[in-house]
């Protein structure tokens, strides 16, 4: 039997891809994850590679859609809402909306960073980061 393998969905969060994979496997659909190791080695390749891909047999596409339709959309849980509005913060590195708000460093906490930066000849003057991406682990404003 010649079965064609297709990409069912792509995810920026490898954990979300594994959650969907286990839901499909629990319902008897054979599937696997592709490009997880590439993105795990360097999360900045996420855009170039096209995310973590969930691969299934072409004959199972409709069955997968039915399974996921009954269990709800997991992508709605993969974001942070700002002030109760429908405005989301998007990571500039991997385009994920799975971000957390981090507090700026206190004045006293910056001295060790400053001394470490000077000792390592790294730019000691950096902007405070306000957000942290839970997918690619990058901090940004």
Coordinates of C-alpha atoms in Angstrom, one line a residue:
X1 CA 0.0 0.0 0.0
X2 CA 1.4 3.4 -1.0
X3 CA 0.4 6.0 1.6
X4 CA 1.4 9.6 1.2
X5 CA 2.6 11.5 4.3
X6 CA 1.5 15.1 4.5
X7 CA 2.0 18.0 6.9
X8 CA -1.2 18.4 8.8
X9 CA -0.3 21.5 10.8
X10 CA 2.8 23.6 11.8
X11 CA 3.4 24.9 15.3
X12 CA 5.8 27.4 16.7
X13 CA 5.6 25.7 20.1
X14 CA 7.0 22.2 20.1
X15 CA 5.0 21.3 23.3
X16 CA 1.8 22.2 21.6
X17 CA 2.7 20.0 18.6
X18 CA 3.3 17.1 21.0
X19 CA 0.0 17.7 22.8
X20 CA -1.9 17.5 19.5
X21 CA 0.2 14.5 18.5
X22 CA -0.8 12.6 21.6
X23 CA -4.5 13.5 21.2
X24 CA -4.4 12.1 17.7
X25 CA -2.5 9.0 18.7
X26 CA -5.0 8.4 21.6
X27 CA -7.7 8.3 18.9
X28 CA -5.9 5.8 16.8
X29 CA -4.2 8.1 14.2
X30 CA -0.5 7.3 13.6
X31 CA 1.5 10.6 13.3
X32 CA 4.9 12.0 14.1
X33 CA 6.7 15.3 14.6
X34 CA 9.2 16.8 12.2
X35 CA 11.8 19.6 12.5
X36 CA 11.7 19.6 16.3
X37 CA 15.4 19.0 16.7
X38 CA 16.3 21.8 14.3
X39 CA 14.2 24.3 16.1
X40 CA 15.4 22.9 19.5
X41 CA 19.0 23.5 18.5
X42 CA 18.3 27.1 17.4
X43 CA 14.8 28.6 18.0
X44 CA 15.6 31.4 15.6
X45 CA 15.3 29.0 12.7
X46 CA 11.6 28.6 13.5
X47 CA 10.5 31.0 10.8
X48 CA 12.9 29.7 8.2
X49 CA 12.0 26.0 8.7
X50 CA 8.3 26.8 9.0
X51 CA 7.8 25.6 12.6
X52 CA 7.4 22.2 14.1
X53 CA 5.4 20.0 11.7
X54 CA 2.8 17.4 12.6
X55 CA 2.9 14.7 9.9
X56 CA 0.1 12.3 9.2
X57 CA -1.0 9.9 6.4
X58 CA -3.1 11.6 3.8
X59 CA -6.0 9.2 4.4
X60 CA -6.3 10.4 8.0
X61 CA -6.7 14.2 7.3
X62 CA -10.5 14.3 7.7
X63 CA -10.4 12.1 10.8
X64 CA -7.8 14.5 12.4
X65 CA -9.9 17.5 11.6
X66 CA -12.9 15.9 13.3
X67 CA -10.9 14.9 16.4
X68 CA -9.4 18.4 16.8
X69 CA -12.8 20.1 16.1
X70 CA -14.4 18.3 19.0
X71 CA -11.6 19.0 21.4
X72 CA -11.3 22.8 20.8
X73 CA -8.6 25.0 19.4
X74 CA -5.4 24.9 21.4
X75 CA -4.0 27.9 19.6
X76 CA -6.4 30.1 21.5
X77 CA -4.6 29.0 24.7
X78 CA -1.1 29.9 23.2
X79 CA -1.1 33.7 23.8
X80 CA -1.2 36.4 26.4
X81 CA -4.0 38.9 26.3
X82 CA -3.3 42.6 27.2
X83 CA -5.6 44.4 29.6
X84 CA -8.6 42.1 28.9
X85 CA -8.7 43.3 25.2
X86 CA -8.2 41.2 22.1
X87 CA -4.7 42.7 21.6
X88 CA -1.9 40.2 21.8
X89 CA 1.8 40.6 22.2
X90 CA 3.8 38.9 19.4
X91 CA 7.4 37.8 19.8
X92 CA 9.5 39.5 17.2
X93 CA 11.9 36.5 17.0
X94 CA 9.5 33.6 16.4
X95 CA 6.1 35.3 15.9
X96 CA 4.5 33.4 18.8
X97 CA 1.9 34.9 21.0
X98 CA 2.9 32.7 23.9
X99 CA 4.6 35.4 25.9
X100 CA 4.9 36.5 29.6
X101 CA 5.2 39.9 31.1
X102 CA 8.4 40.3 33.1
X103 CA 9.2 43.1 35.5
X104 CA 12.1 45.4 34.8
X105 CA 15.3 44.9 36.8
X106 CA 15.6 46.9 40.0
X107 CA 18.3 49.5 40.3
X108 CA 20.2 47.3 42.8
X109 CA 20.0 44.3 40.6
X110 CA 21.7 46.0 37.6
X111 CA 25.1 46.4 39.4
X112 CA 26.1 42.7 39.0
X113 CA 25.1 42.8 35.3
X114 CA 27.1 46.0 34.8
X115 CA 30.2 44.6 36.5
X116 CA 29.9 41.3 34.6
X117 CA 29.5 43.2 31.3
X118 CA 32.5 45.4 31.9
X119 CA 34.6 42.4 32.9
X120 CA 33.6 40.6 29.7
X121 CA 33.8 43.7 27.5
X122 CA 30.2 43.5 26.6
X123 CA 28.0 46.5 26.2
X124 CA 26.8 47.3 29.7
X125 CA 24.1 49.7 28.6
X126 CA 21.1 47.6 27.6
X127 CA 17.4 48.4 27.5
X128 CA 15.1 46.9 30.1
X129 CA 13.1 44.0 28.6
X130 CA 9.4 43.8 29.3
X131 CA 8.3 40.5 27.7
X132 CA 9.6 37.0 27.6
X133 CA 8.7 34.5 24.8
X134 CA 8.0 31.1 26.3
X135 CA 8.6 29.4 22.9
X136 CA 12.1 30.7 21.8
X137 CA 13.1 31.9 25.3
X138 CA 14.0 35.4 24.1
X139 CA 13.4 38.7 26.0
X140 CA 12.1 41.8 24.1
X141 CA 10.5 45.2 24.6

